Amino acid sequence: MQRRATKTPALVERRKPQVFPDGLWPSDGVAFERTCTDCPRLAAFLDEGREEYPDYYCAPVAPFGDPDARLIIVGLAPGFHGANASGRPFTGDHAGLILYRTLHRFGFANKAESTARGDGLRLINCRITNSVKCVPPQNKPTPLEIRTCNKYIAAEFQQLPPNAVLLALGSIAHNATLRALELPPSEYRFAHAAEFALPGGQTLLDSYHCSRYNTQTRRLTEGMFEAVFVRAKQLLAREQ
C-alpha cells in the first residue's frame, strides 16, 4: 500500500545534532527536555513513581540511537517498568525484547538485548523515539498529552535526511508522526505494513506495536514484524 500526498511540510533551519554521549539525545530543550513538566498529569505520575520506586529513572525518556540514522522507529510512550525504569526506550519490557532482537537480526543493533544504559548496546543507522516522552498512567496518554509532546518529535524530525524511513509502531505513533510532519491523517490511513511516500522524500512504514498483548494474541506475529523490517532494509538500500 503506497500513496503520495501533495502537501509539503513546513521547513525550518536544520540543526546538526550533537554527538550522543551514551546513545541518548541530549537534553537540548528543543528535540528533548529532561525537565519538561508541560503535562500536569504525567508530571504528577512521575512524582508518584519516584516516591514508590526511588531507583527508577522516572523522567522524560530521550530518543536512543544513531544521531545520523536513516531508520527512525517511533513508539508510543515509555512503559512504567520498562523505559521509565531504565531511562532508555524499549528497555526492560516485553516489547523491547522483541524489538531489539529484531533490530539485531537485521543489522541495526550490535547486540540482541537492551538491559540498561551503559550495557554497550549500539544502534546502527537506527534511532528509537517515542510519541510521548513520559510514562502515562495505564499506558494511555490523552490526546492533549500527545499533542503537547509532539513538538519534540517535530523538532527531531527536522534532522531527517530526505531518504529516511520512519517506522511507526501503532496508530498513535503513526498519527503523531503525521502531526509532526504537518501531514493530513486523511491521506495516510494506518494499517499494518502500509507504506507511504512522503513529500520530503522520506517513507513512512506502519506496523502493529510489538506489545505483549499484540504478540500473545498473534495480532502481530514474528513473521509479520520481520516482514516490515525486510521492507525497511529494501528502502534503505534503494536510497543509498
Backbone as JSON, one array per atom type, in Angstrom:
{
  "sequence": "MQRRATKTPALVERRKPQVFPDGLWPSDGVAFERTCTDCPRLAAFLDEGREEYPDYYCAPVAPFGDPDARLIIVGLAPGFHGANASGRPFTGDHAGLILYRTLHRFGFANKAESTARGDGLRLINCRITNSVKCVPPQNKPTPLEIRTCNKYIAAEFQQLPPNAVLLALGSIAHNATLRALELPPSEYRFAHAAEFALPGGQTLLDSYHCSRYNTQTRRLTEGMFEAVFVRAKQLLAREQ",
  "N": [[0.86, -1.2, 0.0], [0.77, 2.04, -1.05], [0.97, 5.52, -1.07], [1.02, 8.82, -2.32], [1.21, 12.04, -1.11], [0.36, 15.52, -1.61], [0.95, 17.71, -0.1], [3.51, 19.71, 1.25], [5.61, 19.51, 4.07], [6.17, 22.08, 6.56], [9.26, 23.82, 6.54], [12.15, 24.25, 8.53], [15.14, 25.8, 9.69], [17.82, 23.54, 9.65], [19.27, 21.83, 12.39], [22.43, 20.64, 13.33], [22.66, 17.68, 15.02], [24.05, 17.04, 18.3], [26.86, 14.94, 19.16], [25.86, 11.9, 20.52], [26.39, 11.12, 23.77], [25.88, 8.72, 25.23], [24.36, 7.36, 23.5], [21.9, 8.46, 23.81], [19.67, 11.11, 23.11], [20.72, 14.42, 23.77], [19.62, 16.61, 26.43], [18.39, 19.16, 25.09], [16.45, 21.05, 25.07], [14.98, 21.44, 22.82], [14.54, 19.25, 20.86], [14.41, 17.44, 22.84], [13.67, 17.46, 26.3], [14.66, 17.01, 29.43], [13.65, 17.93, 31.83], [11.04, 18.59, 31.4], [7.74, 19.57, 32.22], [5.27, 19.91, 31.07], [2.87, 18.55, 30.86], [0.58, 18.2, 33.22], [-0.68, 15.92, 34.44], [1.0, 13.79, 33.71], [3.43, 14.65, 34.78], [2.8, 14.6, 37.5], [2.37, 11.88, 37.81], [4.92, 10.88, 37.37], [6.2, 11.97, 39.6], [4.92, 10.5, 41.62], [5.86, 7.98, 40.94], [8.61, 8.22, 41.46], [8.62, 8.39, 44.21], [7.61, 5.89, 44.97], [9.28, 4.11, 43.65], [12.29, 4.63, 44.06], [14.67, 3.99, 42.76], [14.13, 4.01, 40.12], [14.27, 5.53, 36.85], [12.33, 7.52, 36.06], [11.57, 9.98, 34.55], [11.26, 12.19, 31.68], [11.95, 10.32, 28.73], [14.68, 10.06, 26.63], [15.23, 10.09, 23.01], [16.9, 7.29, 21.49], [19.86, 6.14, 19.99], [21.48, 6.23, 16.76], [22.67, 9.39, 15.86], [22.67, 10.22, 13.22], [20.92, 8.6, 11.92], [19.06, 6.77, 9.42], [16.92, 5.12, 9.61], [14.17, 5.56, 11.52], [12.51, 4.72, 14.34], [9.34, 4.95, 15.65], [7.74, 4.94, 18.64], [5.14, 4.5, 21.15], [4.97, 5.39, 24.06], [6.97, 5.53, 27.09], [7.09, 2.49, 29.01], [5.96, 1.73, 32.33], [7.51, -0.02, 34.0], [9.48, -0.46, 32.26], [11.0, 1.45, 29.98], [10.61, 3.73, 31.55], [11.71, 2.94, 33.94], [14.34, 2.25, 33.25], [15.36, 4.32, 31.67], [15.88, 4.25, 28.99], [14.55, 3.93, 25.72], [12.21, 1.29, 25.16], [13.39, -0.6, 26.86], [13.63, -3.1, 29.14], [11.14, -4.26, 29.07], [8.54, -6.37, 27.61], [7.98, -5.66, 24.92], [10.39, -4.48, 24.19], [12.15, -6.65, 24.22], [11.4, -8.04, 21.92], [11.7, -6.05, 19.95], [14.49, -5.22, 20.02], [15.77, -7.64, 19.55], [14.92, -8.12, 16.95], [15.98, -5.88, 15.65], [18.72, -6.43, 15.91], [18.89, -8.78, 14.42], [18.5, -7.82, 11.87], [20.66, -6.21, 11.46], [20.71, -3.68, 12.61], [21.49, -3.25, 15.19], [24.11, -3.82, 17.55], [23.88, -5.76, 19.42], [21.59, -8.22, 20.72], [19.99, -7.7, 22.86], [18.65, -5.27, 25.1], [19.51, -4.12, 28.09], [20.17, -2.2, 30.04], [21.07, 1.26, 30.43], [24.36, 1.96, 29.4], [25.11, -0.62, 28.85], [26.55, -1.29, 26.64], [25.17, -1.54, 24.3], [24.59, -0.63, 20.96], [23.05, 1.19, 18.43], [22.72, 0.95, 14.9], [22.66, 2.99, 12.23], [20.09, 3.6, 12.97], [17.45, 4.87, 15.01], [15.52, 5.21, 17.96], [12.53, 6.6, 19.02], [9.93, 8.14, 20.99], [6.41, 8.87, 20.81], [5.26, 10.14, 22.98], [7.06, 11.35, 25.67], [7.03, 10.81, 28.39], [6.04, 8.42, 30.87], [2.7, 7.31, 30.76], [-0.21, 7.04, 32.89], [-1.58, 3.79, 33.11], [-0.62, 3.23, 30.6], [-1.75, 4.92, 28.7], [-1.74, 7.74, 27.09], [-3.37, 10.94, 27.0], [-5.26, 12.57, 24.34], [-4.59, 15.33, 24.4], [-2.12, 15.28, 25.74], [-0.58, 13.87, 23.91], [-0.58, 15.68, 21.79], [0.68, 17.87, 23.01], [3.25, 16.93, 23.52], [4.18, 16.57, 21.01], [5.77, 18.5, 19.86], [8.39, 17.85, 20.34], [9.12, 15.54, 18.82], [8.62, 16.68, 16.39], [10.63, 18.62, 16.22], [12.83, 16.9, 16.33], [12.49, 15.53, 13.94], [13.21, 17.43, 12.11], [15.81, 16.97, 11.57], [15.91, 14.91, 9.81], [17.23, 13.01, 7.12], [16.55, 13.27, 3.56], [16.02, 10.75, 2.55], [15.13, 9.11, 4.56], [13.63, 6.47, 6.52], [10.69, 6.15, 8.21], [9.42, 4.33, 10.79], [6.48, 3.54, 12.14], [5.18, 2.39, 15.13], [2.26, 1.26, 15.71], [-1.0, 2.9, 15.77], [-1.18, 5.35, 17.15], [1.46, 6.28, 17.2], [1.8, 6.49, 14.46], [-0.07, 8.56, 13.79], [1.0, 10.61, 15.36], [3.43, 10.98, 14.09], [2.58, 11.95, 11.6], [1.39, 14.37, 12.43], [3.66, 15.7, 13.41], [5.03, 16.11, 11.06], [3.32, 17.74, 9.77], [1.26, 16.71, 8.12], [-1.77, 15.56, 6.56], [-3.93, 13.37, 8.27], [-6.03, 12.13, 6.92], [-5.1, 11.46, 4.43], [-3.34, 9.47, 4.85], [-3.76, 6.52, 5.97], [-3.61, 4.47, 8.78], [-2.35, 1.16, 8.74], [-1.33, -2.17, 9.24], [1.82, -2.84, 7.86], [1.47, -0.93, 5.93], [2.58, 1.49, 3.55], [3.96, 4.63, 2.79], [4.86, 7.18, 0.59], [6.43, 10.14, 1.37], [6.12, 13.75, 1.19], [8.6, 15.04, 1.64], [10.48, 13.27, 0.72], [10.99, 11.15, 2.34], [10.02, 7.88, 3.63], [7.15, 6.48, 5.07], [6.51, 3.79, 7.1], [4.26, 1.39, 8.46], [3.53, -0.51, 11.4], [1.91, -2.91, 13.47], [2.09, -2.4, 16.98], [4.71, -3.88, 18.89], [3.76, -5.02, 21.29], [3.12, -6.84, 24.37], [0.45, -7.73, 24.46], [-0.37, -7.63, 21.72], [1.41, -9.46, 20.54], [1.02, -11.83, 21.98], [-1.64, -12.39, 21.47], [-1.39, -12.85, 18.87], [-1.99, -10.99, 17.01], [0.07, -9.59, 16.0], [2.59, -11.28, 14.53], [5.82, -12.93, 14.68], [6.79, -13.27, 12.09], [5.27, -11.37, 10.66], [6.22, -8.99, 11.8], [8.93, -9.08, 11.15], [8.76, -8.96, 8.39], [8.15, -6.3, 7.9], [10.56, -5.1, 8.56], [12.19, -6.24, 6.64], [11.21, -4.89, 4.41], [11.88, -2.27, 5.15], [14.69, -2.43, 5.08], [15.03, -2.88, 2.35], [14.12, -0.43, 1.29], [15.99, 1.35, 2.4], [18.35, 0.42, 1.23], [17.83, 0.92, -1.42], [17.95, 3.66, -1.56], [20.55, 4.39, -1.08]],
  "CA": [[0.0, 0.0, 0.0], [1.65, 3.21, -1.15], [0.29, 6.7, -1.55], [1.84, 10.03, -2.29], [0.41, 13.24, -0.88], [0.88, 16.69, -2.3], [1.33, 18.79, 0.81], [4.9, 19.69, 1.72], [5.66, 20.0, 5.44], [6.92, 23.31, 6.78], [10.69, 23.6, 6.73], [12.87, 25.19, 9.36], [16.58, 25.63, 9.58], [18.27, 22.29, 10.25], [20.33, 21.84, 13.38], [23.23, 19.42, 13.37], [22.6, 17.19, 16.4], [25.3, 16.77, 18.98], [27.2, 13.54, 19.34], [25.14, 11.38, 21.68], [27.44, 10.52, 24.61], [25.54, 7.35, 25.6], [23.33, 6.94, 22.56], [20.65, 9.15, 24.13], [19.64, 12.51, 22.66], [20.95, 15.31, 24.91], [18.51, 17.49, 26.84], [18.72, 20.41, 24.43], [15.32, 21.96, 25.17], [14.32, 21.57, 21.52], [14.04, 17.92, 20.49], [14.21, 16.69, 24.08], [13.86, 18.25, 27.52], [14.54, 16.06, 30.54], [12.93, 18.54, 32.95], [9.72, 19.04, 30.93], [6.56, 19.29, 33.05], [4.17, 20.55, 30.36], [1.64, 17.78, 31.04], [0.47, 18.07, 34.68], [-1.0, 14.56, 34.86], [2.19, 12.96, 33.55], [4.43, 15.1, 35.75], [2.39, 14.09, 38.81], [2.57, 10.43, 37.8], [6.36, 10.68, 37.55], [6.49, 12.24, 41.02], [4.48, 9.34, 42.39], [6.76, 6.88, 40.64], [9.88, 8.42, 42.16], [8.42, 8.08, 45.63], [7.4, 4.46, 45.17], [10.42, 3.38, 43.1], [13.36, 5.63, 44.03], [15.76, 3.59, 41.88], [13.71, 4.13, 38.73], [14.65, 6.76, 36.14], [11.16, 8.39, 36.33], [11.73, 11.29, 33.91], [11.11, 12.03, 30.24], [12.94, 9.4, 28.16], [15.24, 10.62, 25.4], [15.45, 9.2, 21.87], [18.12, 6.5, 21.62], [20.42, 5.55, 18.77], [22.41, 6.93, 15.88], [22.19, 10.75, 15.56], [22.54, 10.39, 11.78], [20.18, 7.42, 11.44], [18.06, 6.87, 8.36], [15.73, 4.41, 10.08], [13.66, 6.13, 12.77], [11.39, 3.94, 14.86], [8.51, 5.8, 16.51], [6.88, 4.17, 19.52], [4.06, 5.22, 21.81], [5.41, 6.07, 25.28], [7.68, 4.61, 27.98], [6.35, 1.64, 29.94], [6.34, 2.1, 33.7], [8.59, -0.87, 34.47], [10.42, -0.59, 31.16], [11.82, 2.64, 29.74], [10.51, 4.64, 32.69], [12.63, 2.45, 34.96], [15.72, 2.16, 32.76], [15.79, 5.56, 31.05], [16.17, 4.02, 27.57], [13.34, 3.42, 25.07], [12.01, -0.14, 24.93], [14.37, -1.36, 27.64], [13.09, -3.62, 30.39], [9.78, -4.8, 28.94], [8.33, -7.4, 26.59], [8.11, -5.08, 23.59], [11.8, -4.27, 23.92], [12.78, -7.93, 23.9], [11.11, -8.33, 20.52], [12.24, -5.02, 19.07], [15.95, -5.24, 19.91], [16.14, -8.89, 18.9], [14.69, -7.93, 15.52], [16.98, -4.92, 15.16], [20.0, -7.14, 15.8], [18.78, -9.75, 13.32], [18.57, -7.11, 10.6], [21.88, -5.42, 11.38], [20.53, -2.33, 13.14], [22.0, -3.2, 16.56], [25.27, -4.68, 17.74], [23.5, -6.79, 20.39], [20.18, -8.6, 20.6], [19.27, -7.36, 24.08], [18.87, -3.99, 25.77], [19.27, -4.4, 29.51], [20.31, -0.98, 30.85], [22.02, 2.24, 29.9], [25.74, 1.59, 29.7], [25.34, -2.05, 28.62], [27.32, -1.48, 25.42], [24.31, -1.62, 23.13], [24.72, 0.47, 20.0], [22.21, 1.07, 17.25], [23.46, 1.22, 13.67], [21.78, 3.63, 11.24], [18.74, 3.47, 13.51], [17.17, 5.59, 16.25], [14.2, 4.94, 18.51], [11.96, 7.73, 19.74], [8.54, 7.9, 21.39], [5.46, 9.95, 20.58], [5.14, 10.8, 24.28], [8.33, 11.05, 26.33], [6.82, 10.42, 29.79], [5.13, 7.29, 31.07], [1.33, 7.7, 31.12], [-0.96, 6.06, 33.67], [-2.22, 2.7, 32.35], [-0.08, 3.22, 29.24], [-2.69, 5.61, 27.82], [-1.69, 9.21, 27.09], [-4.56, 11.59, 26.48], [-5.0, 13.29, 23.1], [-3.9, 16.58, 24.69], [-0.72, 14.97, 26.06], [0.08, 13.51, 22.66], [-0.37, 16.92, 21.04], [1.64, 18.71, 23.72], [4.6, 16.36, 23.39], [4.52, 16.43, 19.6], [6.8, 19.47, 19.47], [9.72, 17.26, 20.45], [9.46, 14.75, 17.64], [8.65, 17.6, 15.25], [11.99, 19.17, 16.17], [13.75, 15.81, 15.99], [12.34, 15.19, 12.53], [13.88, 18.42, 11.26], [17.14, 16.45, 11.25], [15.79, 13.74, 8.94], [17.67, 13.08, 5.73], [15.39, 13.12, 2.67], [15.78, 9.34, 2.23], [14.91, 8.38, 5.81], [12.46, 5.61, 6.66], [10.04, 6.3, 9.51], [8.63, 3.14, 11.1], [5.56, 3.85, 13.24], [4.67, 1.21, 15.82], [0.91, 1.52, 16.2], [-1.73, 4.02, 15.17], [-0.86, 6.61, 17.83], [2.75, 6.71, 16.67], [1.53, 6.88, 13.07], [-0.7, 9.88, 13.76], [1.94, 11.59, 15.91], [4.4, 11.25, 13.03], [1.93, 12.84, 10.62], [1.26, 15.7, 13.04], [4.99, 16.31, 13.47], [5.41, 16.49, 9.69], [2.25, 18.59, 9.26], [0.6, 15.99, 7.03], [-3.16, 15.27, 6.92], [-4.21, 11.95, 8.52], [-7.0, 11.59, 5.95], [-4.39, 10.97, 3.25], [-2.41, 8.42, 5.28], [-4.52, 5.69, 6.9], [-2.79, 3.44, 9.41], [-2.63, -0.26, 8.58], [-0.08, -2.91, 9.36], [2.6, -2.99, 6.63], [1.2, 0.16, 4.99], [3.77, 2.24, 3.14], [3.59, 5.91, 2.21], [5.91, 8.1, 0.15], [6.16, 11.44, 1.97], [6.54, 14.86, 0.34], [10.01, 15.39, 1.82], [11.34, 12.23, 0.19], [11.06, 10.03, 3.27], [8.98, 6.87, 3.54], [6.52, 6.08, 6.33], [6.05, 2.4, 7.2], [3.45, 1.12, 9.65], [3.46, -1.86, 11.96], [1.31, -3.02, 14.79], [3.07, -2.3, 18.07], [5.19, -5.19, 19.35], [3.39, -5.13, 22.7], [2.81, -8.19, 24.84], [-0.91, -8.08, 24.05], [-0.43, -7.89, 20.28], [2.16, -10.66, 20.17], [0.42, -13.02, 22.59], [-2.89, -12.68, 20.76], [-0.95, -13.1, 17.49], [-2.32, -9.91, 16.08], [1.37, -9.37, 15.37], [3.46, -12.44, 14.64], [7.23, -12.65, 14.39], [6.93, -13.13, 10.64], [4.7, -10.08, 10.25], [7.11, -7.92, 12.24], [10.16, -9.15, 10.37], [8.48, -8.54, 7.01], [8.25, -4.84, 7.87], [11.98, -4.76, 8.55], [12.68, -6.58, 5.3], [10.87, -3.77, 3.53], [12.69, -1.11, 5.54], [16.03, -2.65, 4.54], [14.96, -2.67, 0.9], [14.03, 1.0, 1.04], [17.26, 1.98, 2.75], [19.34, 0.01, 0.23], [17.48, 1.57, -2.69], [18.25, 5.09, -1.5], [21.96, 4.65, -0.74]],
  "C": [[0.89, 1.24, 0.0], [0.87, 4.36, -1.74], [1.23, 7.87, -1.46], [0.93, 11.23, -2.11], [1.09, 14.43, -1.54], [1.38, 17.77, -1.36], [2.77, 18.62, 1.25], [4.96, 20.23, 3.12], [6.49, 21.27, 5.54], [8.38, 22.99, 7.06], [11.24, 24.66, 7.67], [14.34, 24.9, 9.2], [17.02, 24.36, 10.31], [19.36, 22.56, 11.28], [21.12, 20.56, 13.24], [23.21, 18.9, 14.79], [23.97, 16.94, 16.98], [25.61, 15.28, 18.91], [26.52, 13.05, 20.6], [26.12, 10.63, 22.57], [27.15, 9.08, 25.0], [24.45, 6.8, 24.69], [22.01, 7.64, 22.76], [20.73, 10.62, 23.72], [19.84, 13.42, 23.87], [19.73, 16.18, 25.21], [18.81, 18.89, 26.33], [17.59, 21.43, 24.49], [14.56, 22.14, 23.87], [13.7, 20.24, 21.11], [13.87, 17.02, 21.7], [14.49, 17.6, 25.26], [13.59, 17.34, 28.72], [13.73, 16.63, 31.71], [11.53, 19.01, 32.56], [8.62, 18.62, 31.9], [5.3, 19.88, 32.4], [2.83, 19.83, 30.53], [1.46, 17.48, 32.53], [0.19, 16.64, 35.14], [0.23, 13.66, 34.78], [3.27, 13.35, 34.54], [4.09, 14.58, 37.15], [2.61, 12.59, 38.9], [4.05, 10.08, 37.97], [6.76, 10.93, 39.0], [6.1, 11.06, 41.9], [5.41, 8.15, 42.17], [8.09, 7.0, 41.36], [9.76, 8.06, 43.63], [8.32, 6.57, 45.85], [8.6, 3.63, 44.71], [11.6, 4.35, 42.98], [14.53, 5.27, 43.13], [15.39, 3.69, 40.41], [14.14, 5.48, 38.16], [13.57, 7.84, 36.34], [11.37, 9.83, 35.85], [11.42, 11.1, 32.43], [12.27, 11.22, 29.65], [13.39, 9.91, 26.8], [15.22, 9.61, 24.26], [16.81, 8.51, 22.02], [18.57, 5.99, 20.26], [21.35, 6.48, 18.03], [21.89, 8.33, 15.57], [22.0, 11.01, 14.08], [21.74, 9.26, 11.13], [19.24, 7.75, 10.3], [16.82, 6.04, 8.66], [15.34, 4.97, 11.44], [12.43, 5.34, 13.18], [10.64, 4.8, 15.87], [7.57, 4.91, 17.32], [5.81, 5.05, 20.15], [4.58, 6.05, 22.98], [6.18, 5.07, 26.13], [6.71, 3.74, 28.78], [6.84, 1.89, 31.35], [7.53, 1.29, 34.2], [9.62, -1.15, 33.37], [11.28, 0.64, 31.02], [11.75, 3.63, 30.89], [11.44, 4.22, 33.82], [14.07, 2.56, 34.52], [16.25, 3.47, 32.19], [16.17, 5.4, 29.59], [14.92, 3.44, 26.91], [13.36, 1.91, 24.89], [13.03, -1.01, 25.68], [13.76, -1.78, 28.96], [11.69, -4.16, 30.29], [9.7, -5.76, 27.76], [8.53, -6.84, 25.18], [9.57, -4.88, 23.21], [12.53, -5.55, 23.58], [12.6, -8.25, 22.43], [11.79, -7.33, 19.6], [13.75, -5.14, 18.91], [16.45, -6.54, 19.29], [15.99, -8.77, 17.38], [15.7, -6.95, 14.93], [18.34, -5.59, 14.97], [19.98, -8.09, 14.61], [18.94, -9.07, 11.97], [19.74, -6.14, 10.51], [21.77, -4.01, 11.88], [21.02, -2.18, 14.58], [23.16, -4.17, 16.7], [25.02, -5.8, 18.74], [22.01, -7.06, 20.27], [19.35, -8.23, 21.82], [19.65, -5.96, 24.55], [18.51, -4.19, 27.23], [19.31, -3.15, 30.38], [21.2, 0.0, 30.1], [23.42, 1.83, 30.32], [26.04, 0.12, 29.48], [26.11, -2.33, 27.34], [26.47, -1.61, 24.17], [24.48, -0.39, 22.25], [23.8, 0.19, 18.81], [22.97, 1.58, 16.03], [22.5, 1.74, 12.61], [20.31, 3.57, 11.67], [18.62, 4.3, 14.78], [15.73, 5.28, 16.66], [13.73, 6.16, 19.29], [10.51, 7.39, 20.1], [7.67, 9.12, 21.12], [5.26, 10.79, 21.82], [6.35, 10.38, 25.1], [8.17, 10.57, 27.77], [5.84, 9.26, 29.87], [3.74, 7.79, 31.43], [0.68, 6.65, 32.01], [-1.67, 5.06, 32.76], [-1.81, 2.68, 30.89], [-0.97, 3.95, 28.23], [-2.54, 7.12, 27.95], [-2.99, 9.77, 26.53], [-4.24, 12.27, 25.15], [-4.26, 14.61, 23.33], [-2.42, 16.33, 24.99], [0.06, 14.59, 24.81], [0.38, 14.76, 21.84], [0.7, 17.79, 21.69], [3.06, 18.23, 23.51], [5.07, 16.33, 21.94], [5.61, 17.39, 19.14], [8.18, 18.85, 19.48], [10.05, 16.38, 19.25], [9.42, 15.61, 16.38], [10.03, 18.21, 15.1], [13.0, 18.1, 15.79], [13.69, 15.5, 14.5], [12.93, 16.24, 11.6], [15.28, 17.96, 10.86], [17.09, 15.3, 10.24], [16.45, 13.97, 7.59], [16.49, 12.81, 4.8], [15.07, 11.67, 2.33], [15.56, 8.49, 3.48], [13.66, 7.5, 5.69], [11.95, 5.76, 8.09], [9.15, 5.08, 9.74], [7.79, 3.43, 12.34], [5.0, 2.56, 13.82], [3.32, 1.54, 16.44], [0.31, 2.79, 15.64], [-1.42, 5.35, 15.85], [0.47, 7.15, 17.33], [2.61, 7.18, 15.22], [0.96, 8.3, 13.01], [0.2, 10.96, 14.35], [3.0, 11.96, 14.88], [3.81, 12.19, 12.0], [1.79, 14.25, 11.17], [2.61, 16.41, 13.05], [5.45, 16.8, 12.11], [4.38, 17.38, 9.02], [1.57, 17.99, 8.03], [-0.79, 15.56, 7.47], [-3.4, 13.77, 7.12], [-5.15, 11.33, 7.49], [-6.32, 11.02, 4.71], [-3.44, 9.82, 3.58], [-3.11, 7.59, 6.36], [-3.62, 4.59, 7.46], [-3.29, 2.04, 9.06], [-1.3, -0.98, 8.71], [0.52, -3.14, 7.97], [2.26, -1.94, 5.57], [2.48, 0.94, 4.73], [3.34, 3.51, 2.42], [4.84, 6.68, 1.81], [5.54, 9.49, 0.64], [6.7, 12.56, 1.09], [8.01, 15.22, 0.47], [10.98, 14.37, 1.3], [11.49, 11.04, 1.11], [9.93, 9.03, 2.98], [8.46, 6.57, 4.94], [6.05, 4.64, 6.2], [5.26, 2.25, 8.49], [3.6, -0.32, 10.09], [2.58, -1.81, 13.2], [2.42, -2.94, 15.83], [3.43, -3.71, 18.56], [4.94, -5.37, 20.85], [3.12, -6.59, 23.07], [1.42, -8.63, 24.35], [-0.95, -8.46, 22.57], [0.29, -9.18, 19.89], [1.54, -11.92, 20.77], [-0.91, -13.39, 21.95], [-2.64, -12.98, 19.28], [-1.57, -12.12, 16.5], [-1.07, -9.52, 15.31], [2.22, -10.6, 15.6], [4.9, -12.04, 14.33], [7.44, -12.44, 12.9], [6.4, -11.81, 10.12], [5.65, -8.93, 10.59], [8.38, -7.91, 11.4], [9.94, -8.7, 8.93], [8.55, -7.02, 6.87], [9.71, -4.41, 7.82], [12.65, -5.17, 7.24], [12.41, -5.43, 4.35], [11.69, -2.53, 3.87], [14.11, -1.24, 4.99], [16.06, -2.43, 3.03], [14.92, -1.19, 0.56], [15.34, 1.71, 1.32], [18.33, 1.64, 1.72], [19.1, 0.73, -1.09], [17.92, 3.01, -2.72], [19.7, 5.39, -1.18], [22.68, 5.31, -1.9]]
}
